[in-house]
PDB file of C-alpha atoms in Angstrom:
ATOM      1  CA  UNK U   1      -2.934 -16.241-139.789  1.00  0.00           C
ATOM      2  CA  UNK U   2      -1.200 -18.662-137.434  1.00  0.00           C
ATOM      3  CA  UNK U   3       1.743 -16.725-138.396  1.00  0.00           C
ATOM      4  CA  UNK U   4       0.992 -13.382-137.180  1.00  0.00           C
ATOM      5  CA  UNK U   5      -0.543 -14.883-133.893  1.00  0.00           C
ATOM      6  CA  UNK U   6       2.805 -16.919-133.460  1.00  0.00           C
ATOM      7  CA  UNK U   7       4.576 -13.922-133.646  1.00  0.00           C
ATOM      8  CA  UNK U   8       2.311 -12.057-131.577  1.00  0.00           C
ATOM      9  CA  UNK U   9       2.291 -14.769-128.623  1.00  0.00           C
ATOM     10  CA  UNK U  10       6.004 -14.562-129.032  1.00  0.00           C
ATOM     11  CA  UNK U  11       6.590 -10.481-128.428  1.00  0.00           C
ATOM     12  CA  UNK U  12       4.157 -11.354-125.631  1.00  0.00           C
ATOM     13  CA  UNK U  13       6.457 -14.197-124.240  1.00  0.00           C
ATOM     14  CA  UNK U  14       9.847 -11.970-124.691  1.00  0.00           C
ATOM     15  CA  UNK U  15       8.454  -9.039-123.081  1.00  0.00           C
ATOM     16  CA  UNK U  16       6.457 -11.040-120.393  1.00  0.00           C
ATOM     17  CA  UNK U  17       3.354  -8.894-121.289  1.00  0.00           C
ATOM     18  CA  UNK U  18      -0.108  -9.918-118.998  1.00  0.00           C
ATOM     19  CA  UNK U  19      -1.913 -10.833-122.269  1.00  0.00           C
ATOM     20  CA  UNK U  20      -2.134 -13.210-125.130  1.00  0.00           C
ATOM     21  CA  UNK U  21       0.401 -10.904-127.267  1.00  0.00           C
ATOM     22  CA  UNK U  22       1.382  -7.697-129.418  1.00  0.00           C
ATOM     23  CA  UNK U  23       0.583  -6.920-133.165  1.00  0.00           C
ATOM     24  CA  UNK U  24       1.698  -4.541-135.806  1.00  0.00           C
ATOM     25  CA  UNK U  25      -0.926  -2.442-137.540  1.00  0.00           C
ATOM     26  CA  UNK U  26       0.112  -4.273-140.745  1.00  0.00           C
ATOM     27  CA  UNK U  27      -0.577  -7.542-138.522  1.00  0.00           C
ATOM     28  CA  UNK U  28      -3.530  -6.617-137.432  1.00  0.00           C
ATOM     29  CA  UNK U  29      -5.377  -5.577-140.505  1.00  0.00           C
ATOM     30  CA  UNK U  30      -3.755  -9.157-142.182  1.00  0.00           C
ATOM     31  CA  UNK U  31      -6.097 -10.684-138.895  1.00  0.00           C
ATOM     32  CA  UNK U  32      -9.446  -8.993-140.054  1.00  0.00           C
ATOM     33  CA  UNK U  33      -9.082  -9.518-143.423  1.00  0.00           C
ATOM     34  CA  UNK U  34      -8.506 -13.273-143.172  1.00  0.00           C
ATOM     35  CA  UNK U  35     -10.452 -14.176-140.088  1.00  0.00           C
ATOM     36  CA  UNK U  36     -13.692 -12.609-139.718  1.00  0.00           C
ATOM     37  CA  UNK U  37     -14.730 -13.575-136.233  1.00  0.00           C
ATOM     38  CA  UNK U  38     -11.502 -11.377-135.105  1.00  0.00           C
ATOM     39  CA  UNK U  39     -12.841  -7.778-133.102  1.00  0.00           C
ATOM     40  CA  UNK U  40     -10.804  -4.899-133.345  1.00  0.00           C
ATOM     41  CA  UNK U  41     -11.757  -3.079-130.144  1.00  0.00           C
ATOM     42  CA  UNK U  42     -10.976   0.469-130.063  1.00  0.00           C
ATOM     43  CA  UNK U  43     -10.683   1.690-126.308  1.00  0.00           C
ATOM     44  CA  UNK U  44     -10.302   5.469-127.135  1.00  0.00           C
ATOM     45  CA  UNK U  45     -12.979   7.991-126.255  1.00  0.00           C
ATOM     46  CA  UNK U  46     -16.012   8.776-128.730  1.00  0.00           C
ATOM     47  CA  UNK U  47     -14.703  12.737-129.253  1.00  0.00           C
ATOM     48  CA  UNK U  48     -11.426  10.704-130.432  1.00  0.00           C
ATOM     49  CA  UNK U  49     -12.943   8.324-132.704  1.00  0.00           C
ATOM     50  CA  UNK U  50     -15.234  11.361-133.798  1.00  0.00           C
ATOM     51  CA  UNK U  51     -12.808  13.968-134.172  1.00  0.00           C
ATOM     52  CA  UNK U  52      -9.626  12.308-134.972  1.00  0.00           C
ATOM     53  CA  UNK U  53     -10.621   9.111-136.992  1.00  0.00           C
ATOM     54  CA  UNK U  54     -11.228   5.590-137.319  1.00  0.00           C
ATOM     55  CA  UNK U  55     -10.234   2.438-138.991  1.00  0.00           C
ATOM     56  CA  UNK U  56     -12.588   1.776-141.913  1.00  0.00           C
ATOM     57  CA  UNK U  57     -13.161  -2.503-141.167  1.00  0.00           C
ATOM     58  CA  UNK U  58     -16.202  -4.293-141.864  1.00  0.00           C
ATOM     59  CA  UNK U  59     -18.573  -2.667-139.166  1.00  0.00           C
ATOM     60  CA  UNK U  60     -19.569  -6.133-136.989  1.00  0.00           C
ATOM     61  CA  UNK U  61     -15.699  -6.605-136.448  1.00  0.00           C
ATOM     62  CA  UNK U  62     -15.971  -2.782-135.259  1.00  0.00           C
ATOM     63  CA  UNK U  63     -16.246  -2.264-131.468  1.00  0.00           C
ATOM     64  CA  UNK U  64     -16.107   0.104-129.527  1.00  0.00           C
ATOM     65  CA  UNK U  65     -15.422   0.604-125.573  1.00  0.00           C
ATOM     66  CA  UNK U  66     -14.234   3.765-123.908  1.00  0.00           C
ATOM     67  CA  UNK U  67     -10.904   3.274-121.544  1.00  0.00           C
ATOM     68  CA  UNK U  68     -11.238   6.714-120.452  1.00  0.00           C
ATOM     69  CA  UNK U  69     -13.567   8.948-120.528  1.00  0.00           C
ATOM     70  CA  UNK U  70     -13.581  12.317-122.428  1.00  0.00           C
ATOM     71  CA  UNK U  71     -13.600  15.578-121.585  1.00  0.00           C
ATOM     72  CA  UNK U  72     -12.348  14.398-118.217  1.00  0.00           C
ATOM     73  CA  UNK U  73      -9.724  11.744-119.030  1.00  0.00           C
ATOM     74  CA  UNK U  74     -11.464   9.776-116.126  1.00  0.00           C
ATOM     75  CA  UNK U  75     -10.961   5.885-115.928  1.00  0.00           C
ATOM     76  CA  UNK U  76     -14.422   4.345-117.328  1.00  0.00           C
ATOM     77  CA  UNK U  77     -16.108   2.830-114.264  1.00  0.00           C
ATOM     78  CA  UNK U  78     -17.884   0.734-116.116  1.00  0.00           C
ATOM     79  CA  UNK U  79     -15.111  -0.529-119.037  1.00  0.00           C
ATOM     80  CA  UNK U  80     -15.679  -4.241-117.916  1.00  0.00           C
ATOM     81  CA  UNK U  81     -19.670  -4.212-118.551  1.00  0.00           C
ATOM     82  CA  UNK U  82     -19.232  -2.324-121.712  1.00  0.00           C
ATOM     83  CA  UNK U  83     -16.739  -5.165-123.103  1.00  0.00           C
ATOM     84  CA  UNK U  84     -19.081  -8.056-122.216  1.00  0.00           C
ATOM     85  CA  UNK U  85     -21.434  -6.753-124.145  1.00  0.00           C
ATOM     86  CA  UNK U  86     -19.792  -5.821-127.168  1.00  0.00           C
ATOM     87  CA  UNK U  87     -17.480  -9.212-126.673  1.00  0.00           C
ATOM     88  CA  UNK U  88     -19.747 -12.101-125.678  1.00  0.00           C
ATOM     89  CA  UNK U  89     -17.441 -14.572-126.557  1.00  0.00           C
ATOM     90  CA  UNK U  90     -14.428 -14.569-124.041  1.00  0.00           C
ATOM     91  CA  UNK U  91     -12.811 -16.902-126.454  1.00  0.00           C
ATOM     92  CA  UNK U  92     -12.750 -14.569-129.815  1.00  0.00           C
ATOM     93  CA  UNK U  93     -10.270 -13.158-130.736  1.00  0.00           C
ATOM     94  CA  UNK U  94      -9.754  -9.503-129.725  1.00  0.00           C
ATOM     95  CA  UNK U  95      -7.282  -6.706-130.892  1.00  0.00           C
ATOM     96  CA  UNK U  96      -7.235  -3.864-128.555  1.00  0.00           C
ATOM     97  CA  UNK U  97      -6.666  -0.399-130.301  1.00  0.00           C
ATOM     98  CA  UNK U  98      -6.039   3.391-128.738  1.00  0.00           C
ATOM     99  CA  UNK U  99      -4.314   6.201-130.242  1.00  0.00           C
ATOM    100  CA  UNK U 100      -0.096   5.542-129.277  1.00  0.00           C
ATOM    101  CA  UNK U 101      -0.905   1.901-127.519  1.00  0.00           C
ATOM    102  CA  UNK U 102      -1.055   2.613-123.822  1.00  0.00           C
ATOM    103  CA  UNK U 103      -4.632   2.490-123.135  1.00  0.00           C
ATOM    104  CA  UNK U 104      -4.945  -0.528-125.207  1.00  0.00           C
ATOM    105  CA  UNK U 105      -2.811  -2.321-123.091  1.00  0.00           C
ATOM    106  CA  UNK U 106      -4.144  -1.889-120.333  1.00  0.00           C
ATOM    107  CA  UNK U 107      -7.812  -3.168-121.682  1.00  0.00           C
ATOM    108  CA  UNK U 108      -6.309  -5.855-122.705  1.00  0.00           C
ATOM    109  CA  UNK U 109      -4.547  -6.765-119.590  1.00  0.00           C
ATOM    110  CA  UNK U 110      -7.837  -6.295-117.671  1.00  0.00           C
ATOM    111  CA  UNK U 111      -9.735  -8.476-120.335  1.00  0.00           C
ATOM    112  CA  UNK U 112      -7.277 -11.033-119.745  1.00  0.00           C
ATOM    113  CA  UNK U 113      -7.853 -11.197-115.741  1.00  0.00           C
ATOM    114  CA  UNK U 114     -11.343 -10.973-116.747  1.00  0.00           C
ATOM    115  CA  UNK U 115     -11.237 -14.225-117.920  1.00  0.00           C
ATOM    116  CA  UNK U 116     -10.427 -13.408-122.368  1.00  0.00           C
ATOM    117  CA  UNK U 117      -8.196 -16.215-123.772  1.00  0.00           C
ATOM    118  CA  UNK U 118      -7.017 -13.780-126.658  1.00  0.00           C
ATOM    119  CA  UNK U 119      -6.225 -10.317-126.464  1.00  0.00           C
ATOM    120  CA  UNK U 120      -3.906  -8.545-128.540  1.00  0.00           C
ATOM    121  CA  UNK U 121      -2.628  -5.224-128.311  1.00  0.00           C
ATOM    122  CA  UNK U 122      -1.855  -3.348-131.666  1.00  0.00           C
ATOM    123  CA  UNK U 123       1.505  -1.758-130.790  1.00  0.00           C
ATOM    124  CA  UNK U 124       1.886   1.820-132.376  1.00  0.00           C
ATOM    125  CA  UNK U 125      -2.261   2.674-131.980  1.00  0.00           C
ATOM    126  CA  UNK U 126      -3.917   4.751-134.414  1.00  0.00           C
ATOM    127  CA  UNK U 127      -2.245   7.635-134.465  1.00  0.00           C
ATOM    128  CA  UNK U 128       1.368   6.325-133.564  1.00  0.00           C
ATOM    129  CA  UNK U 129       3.938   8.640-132.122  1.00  0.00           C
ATOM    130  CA  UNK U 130       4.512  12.517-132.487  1.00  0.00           C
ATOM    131  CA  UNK U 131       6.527  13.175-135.439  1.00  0.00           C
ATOM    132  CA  UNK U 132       9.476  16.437-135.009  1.00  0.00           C
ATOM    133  CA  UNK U 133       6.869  18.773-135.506  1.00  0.00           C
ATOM    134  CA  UNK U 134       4.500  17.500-132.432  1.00  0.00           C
ATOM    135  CA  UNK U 135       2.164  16.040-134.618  1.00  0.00           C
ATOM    136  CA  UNK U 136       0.568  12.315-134.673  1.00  0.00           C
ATOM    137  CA  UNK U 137      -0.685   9.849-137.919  1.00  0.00           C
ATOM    138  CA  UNK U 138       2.655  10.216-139.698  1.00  0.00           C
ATOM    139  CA  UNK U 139       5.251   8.008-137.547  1.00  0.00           C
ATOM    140  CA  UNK U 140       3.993   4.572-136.347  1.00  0.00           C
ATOM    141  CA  UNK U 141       0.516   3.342-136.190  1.00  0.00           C
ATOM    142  CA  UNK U 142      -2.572   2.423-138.532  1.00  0.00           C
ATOM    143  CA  UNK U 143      -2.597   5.627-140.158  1.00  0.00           C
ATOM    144  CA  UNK U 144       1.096   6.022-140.973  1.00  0.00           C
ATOM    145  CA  UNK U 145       0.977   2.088-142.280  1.00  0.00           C
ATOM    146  CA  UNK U 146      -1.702   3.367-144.996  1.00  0.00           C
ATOM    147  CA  UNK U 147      -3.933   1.237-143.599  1.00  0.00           C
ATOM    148  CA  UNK U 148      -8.059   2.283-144.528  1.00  0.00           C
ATOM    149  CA  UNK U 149      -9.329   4.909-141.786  1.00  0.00           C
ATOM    150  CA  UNK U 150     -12.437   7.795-142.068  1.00  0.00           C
ATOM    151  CA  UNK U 151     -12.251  10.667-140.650  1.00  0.00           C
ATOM    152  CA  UNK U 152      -9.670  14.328-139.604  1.00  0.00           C
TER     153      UNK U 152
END
């Protein structure tokens, strides 16, 4: 596990990112599986999680905050309060998950300057990028690593 969080703290150092550091899919799932006090947070919307799919993880590492919020793709006013209740521990470890890895930067860059010693973003998100035929799950990301998800 120290490994993976080396490596993550490094990407984070060579790319001067705001928070703790950056983690593959693969990466991640390694971090729940061996350390279950690690939170994968996913920061897409419900209709997302609902329609599209989600990763399949033991349910109390399993949170789940809105960035934005659907239909109206509006910022989440209150993102912040949400997050301190699902993460009372500003100290635990938290990997921050969206569908390509944009939103879930940008939680955990505000959960950082909200005072979180360990957010990670999981590069790639869920669905990763849009394969030659416009469509997602099948280049980059959880899904296209094989990695256990429910759902579309």
């Amino acid at each position: 596990m120290n490994e993976v969080i080396d490596k993550a703290k490094q990407r984070s150092q060579e790319q001067n990112l705001p928070y703790s550091g950056a983690v593959t899919p693969e990466e991640a799932y390694l971090l729940l599986q061996t350390d279950h006090s690690v939170i994968l947070l996913d920061v897409r919307t419900n209709a997302e999680r609902d329609w599209v799919g989600r990763v399949n993880i033991q349910e109390e590492q399993h949170k789940a905050v809105q960035w934005s919020l659907y239909p109206s793709g509006t910022p989440n006013p209150d993102f912040l309060a949400q997050l301190q209740s699902a993460v009372v521990d500003k100290n635990a470890t938290i990997l921050f998950l969206c569908r390509s890895g944009v939103r879930s930067r940008h939680g955990a860059k505000l959960a950082t300057e909200n005072g979180y010693t360990a957010c990670f973003d999981i590069l790639q998100g869920f669905e990763g990028d849009k394969d030659a035929h416009g469509h997602r799950k099948t280049v980059g990301g959880w899904c296209s690593a094989d990695l256990p998800w429910l759902g579309a």
